[in-house]
Short mmCIF file of C-alpha atoms in Angstrom, two decimals:
data_model
loop_
_atom_site.label_atom_id
_atom_site.label_comp_id
_atom_site.label_asym_id
_atom_site.label_seq_id
_atom_site.Cartn_x
_atom_site.Cartn_y
_atom_site.Cartn_z
CA PHE O 1 5.45 -1.15 13.28
CA GLU O 2 7.13 -2.92 16.19
CA HIS O 3 4.87 -5.97 15.71
CA PHE O 4 5.75 -6.08 11.99
CA LYS O 5 9.45 -5.72 12.79
CA ARG O 6 9.33 -8.50 15.40
CA ILE O 7 7.58 -10.91 13.02
CA CYS O 8 10.05 -10.18 10.23
CA ASN O 9 13.04 -10.64 12.55
CA LEU O 10 11.70 -13.94 13.89
CA ALA O 11 10.88 -15.36 10.45
CA GLY O 12 14.04 -14.06 8.74
CA ASP O 13 14.74 -16.02 5.57
CA LYS O 14 11.36 -17.77 5.48
CA ILE O 15 9.10 -16.89 2.57
CA ALA O 16 6.72 -14.07 3.52
CA TYR O 17 4.79 -13.88 0.25
CA VAL O 18 4.60 -15.67 -3.07
CA GLY O 19 3.28 -13.31 -5.70
CA SER O 20 2.51 -13.52 -9.37
CA ASN O 21 6.05 -12.36 -10.18
CA GLY O 22 8.13 -14.15 -7.55
CA GLU O 23 8.56 -14.46 -3.82
CA ILE O 24 9.99 -12.42 -1.00
CA THR O 25 11.39 -13.37 2.40
CA TYR O 26 10.46 -11.63 5.64
CA TYR O 27 13.95 -10.16 5.82
CA GLU O 28 13.69 -8.73 2.29
CA LEU O 29 10.16 -7.48 2.96
CA TYR O 30 11.22 -5.66 6.12
CA ASN O 31 14.24 -4.01 4.50
CA LYS O 32 12.31 -2.84 1.46
CA VAL O 33 9.40 -1.56 3.54
CA CYS O 34 11.81 0.47 5.71
CA ILE O 35 13.32 2.11 2.62
CA TYR O 36 10.06 2.76 0.74
CA SER O 37 8.12 3.99 3.77
CA GLU O 38 10.75 6.68 4.33
CA LEU O 39 10.56 7.67 0.66
CA LEU O 40 6.75 7.84 0.83
CA LYS O 41 7.03 10.23 3.78
CA LYS O 42 9.08 12.53 1.55
CA GLN O 43 6.50 12.54 -1.25
CA GLY O 44 3.55 13.96 0.63
CA THR O 45 0.59 13.05 2.81
CA SER O 46 -2.26 12.43 0.35
CA PRO O 47 -3.71 8.95 -0.23
CA VAL O 48 -1.71 6.62 -2.49
CA VAL O 49 -3.36 4.39 -5.09
CA ILE O 50 -1.61 1.01 -5.23
CA TYR O 51 -2.25 -0.42 -8.69
CA GLY O 52 -1.52 -4.04 -9.54
CA HIS O 53 -2.53 -7.60 -8.84
CA LYS O 54 -0.77 -9.98 -6.45
CA GLU O 55 2.79 -8.81 -7.25
CA THR O 56 5.41 -8.81 -4.50
CA ASP O 57 5.75 -5.04 -5.00
CA TYR O 58 2.03 -4.71 -4.19
CA VAL O 59 2.58 -6.21 -0.74
CA ILE O 60 5.68 -4.07 -0.20
CA ALA O 61 3.72 -0.96 -1.20
CA VAL O 62 0.87 -1.78 1.21
CA PHE O 63 3.18 -2.22 4.20
CA SER O 64 5.22 0.85 3.17
CA CYS O 65 2.08 2.99 3.15
CA LEU O 66 0.98 1.63 6.52
CA ILE O 67 4.38 2.35 8.11
CA ALA O 68 4.55 5.81 6.48
CA LYS O 69 1.01 6.57 7.69
CA ARG O 70 -0.08 7.19 4.10
CA THR O 71 -3.64 6.09 3.42
CA TYR O 72 -3.58 3.59 0.57
CA VAL O 73 -6.27 2.66 -1.91
CA PRO O 74 -5.91 -0.84 -3.41
CA VAL O 75 -6.83 -1.01 -7.10
CA ASP O 76 -6.61 -4.10 -9.31
CA TRP O 77 -5.06 -3.58 -12.74
CA PHE O 78 -8.16 -4.99 -14.46
CA MET O 79 -10.37 -2.20 -13.08
CA PRO O 80 -11.97 -0.06 -15.83
CA GLU O 81 -10.20 3.26 -16.42
CA GLY O 82 -13.34 5.28 -15.63
CA ARG O 83 -13.69 3.66 -12.21
CA LEU O 84 -10.00 4.27 -11.46
CA GLN O 85 -10.43 7.94 -12.33
CA HIS O 86 -13.53 8.15 -10.10
CA ILE O 87 -11.57 6.65 -7.18
CA ILE O 88 -8.70 9.08 -7.71
CA GLU O 89 -11.13 12.01 -7.66
CA LEU O 90 -12.99 10.80 -4.55
CA THR O 91 -9.83 10.11 -2.53
CA GLY O 92 -7.74 13.06 -3.66
CA ALA O 93 -4.83 10.72 -4.38
CA GLU O 94 -1.79 12.51 -5.76
CA LEU O 95 0.35 9.41 -6.33
CA ILE O 96 -0.15 6.02 -7.97
CA ILE O 97 2.30 3.21 -7.37
CA ASN O 98 2.07 0.94 -10.41
CA CYS O 99 3.15 -2.53 -9.30
CA SER O 100 2.19 -4.18 -12.58
CA ASP O 101 4.84 -4.54 -15.28
CA ASP O 102 2.15 -5.31 -17.83
CA SER O 103 -0.15 -2.33 -17.35
CA SER O 104 0.08 1.33 -18.08
CA ILE O 105 -2.20 3.91 -16.51
CA ASN O 106 -3.70 6.82 -18.41
CA THR O 107 -4.16 9.56 -15.79
CA ASP O 108 -2.85 12.99 -14.85
CA VAL O 109 -1.83 11.76 -11.39
CA GLU O 110 1.88 11.12 -10.86
CA THR O 111 2.49 7.42 -11.50
CA VAL O 112 5.66 5.63 -10.46
CA SER O 113 6.89 2.11 -9.92
CA LEU O 114 7.95 1.22 -6.40
CA SER O 115 11.63 1.63 -7.27
CA GLU O 116 10.94 5.07 -8.77
CA LEU O 117 9.97 6.35 -5.32
CA GLU O 118 13.65 7.21 -5.05
CA LEU O 119 12.76 10.31 -7.06
CA PHE O 120 11.54 11.74 -3.75
CA SER O 121 14.81 11.14 -1.89
CA GLY O 122 15.88 14.79 -1.79
CA GLU O 123 12.76 16.20 -0.20
CA ASN O 124 11.98 16.82 3.46
CA ILE O 125 9.99 14.27 5.40
CA LYS O 126 6.40 15.36 5.83
CA ALA O 127 4.60 14.32 8.98
CA SER O 128 1.30 12.65 8.30
CA ASP O 129 -1.54 12.50 10.76
CA ASN O 130 -3.79 10.34 8.60
CA GLU O 131 -6.14 8.32 10.75
CA ASN O 132 -7.15 6.15 7.78
CA ALA O 133 -4.96 3.15 7.04
CA TYR O 134 -6.71 2.40 3.76
CA ILE O 135 -9.86 3.00 1.77
CA ILE O 136 -11.57 0.04 0.14
CA PHE O 137 -14.18 0.65 -2.52
CA THR O 138 -17.49 -1.17 -2.84
CA SER O 139 -18.40 -2.92 -6.08
CA GLY O 140 -20.72 -0.11 -7.11
CA SER O 141 -23.51 -2.54 -7.93
CA THR O 142 -26.12 -0.04 -6.71
CA GLY O 143 -24.58 2.89 -8.57
CA LYS O 144 -21.20 4.51 -8.16
CA PRO O 145 -18.64 2.75 -5.95
CA LYS O 146 -18.28 4.18 -2.47
CA GLY O 147 -15.09 4.33 -0.43
CA VAL O 148 -15.09 2.72 3.00
CA PRO O 149 -12.25 4.11 5.16
CA ILE O 150 -10.55 1.72 7.56
CA THR O 151 -8.75 3.55 10.36
CA TYR O 152 -5.53 2.49 12.06
CA SER O 153 -7.64 1.87 15.17
CA ASN O 154 -9.93 -0.48 13.19
CA LEU O 155 -6.90 -2.30 11.81
CA SER O 156 -5.28 -2.57 15.24
CA ASN O 157 -8.48 -3.97 16.76
CA PHE O 158 -8.78 -6.51 13.95
CA ILE O 159 -5.15 -7.63 14.38
CA SER O 160 -5.67 -7.99 18.14
CA TRP O 161 -8.85 -9.99 17.60
CA ILE O 162 -7.35 -12.29 14.96
CA SER O 163 -4.23 -12.80 17.11
CA SER O 164 -6.38 -13.89 20.05
CA LYS O 165 -7.96 -16.66 17.95
CA LYS O 166 -4.79 -18.80 17.89
#
């Protein structure tokens, strides 16, 4: 988190991400991630499906989950409904953040937009000890898709390695 905070403070008003629905500065990204990560801590500790495709809210949701220590599962909005349901069942996700304005999701799992996370503002913060940062699913070309968990340690090692390549 400190590395993320330092980068956002240094870059300030520079553009952090240009998505399919606009752009966001590092300052805006940092502020939104701080708010939404706290709200995610109040919702629970189960994995979160992040549903969308290249929206600025998608990036905010990813960083919010990482800071809140909530395992996230990235899912593109064009994924078939049956595959989405299979992923939800395998991961035990109890929340979907729908970042796409154009898509609705037909599932029994609680589905909210990023701004609707404020629904969880009155609850107590739940400590999460998730070791998995995210779960990425294979294409399923040999059968059913399989989830590959990426731990915070894996992610930290990757960031250290990529940072050393400058």
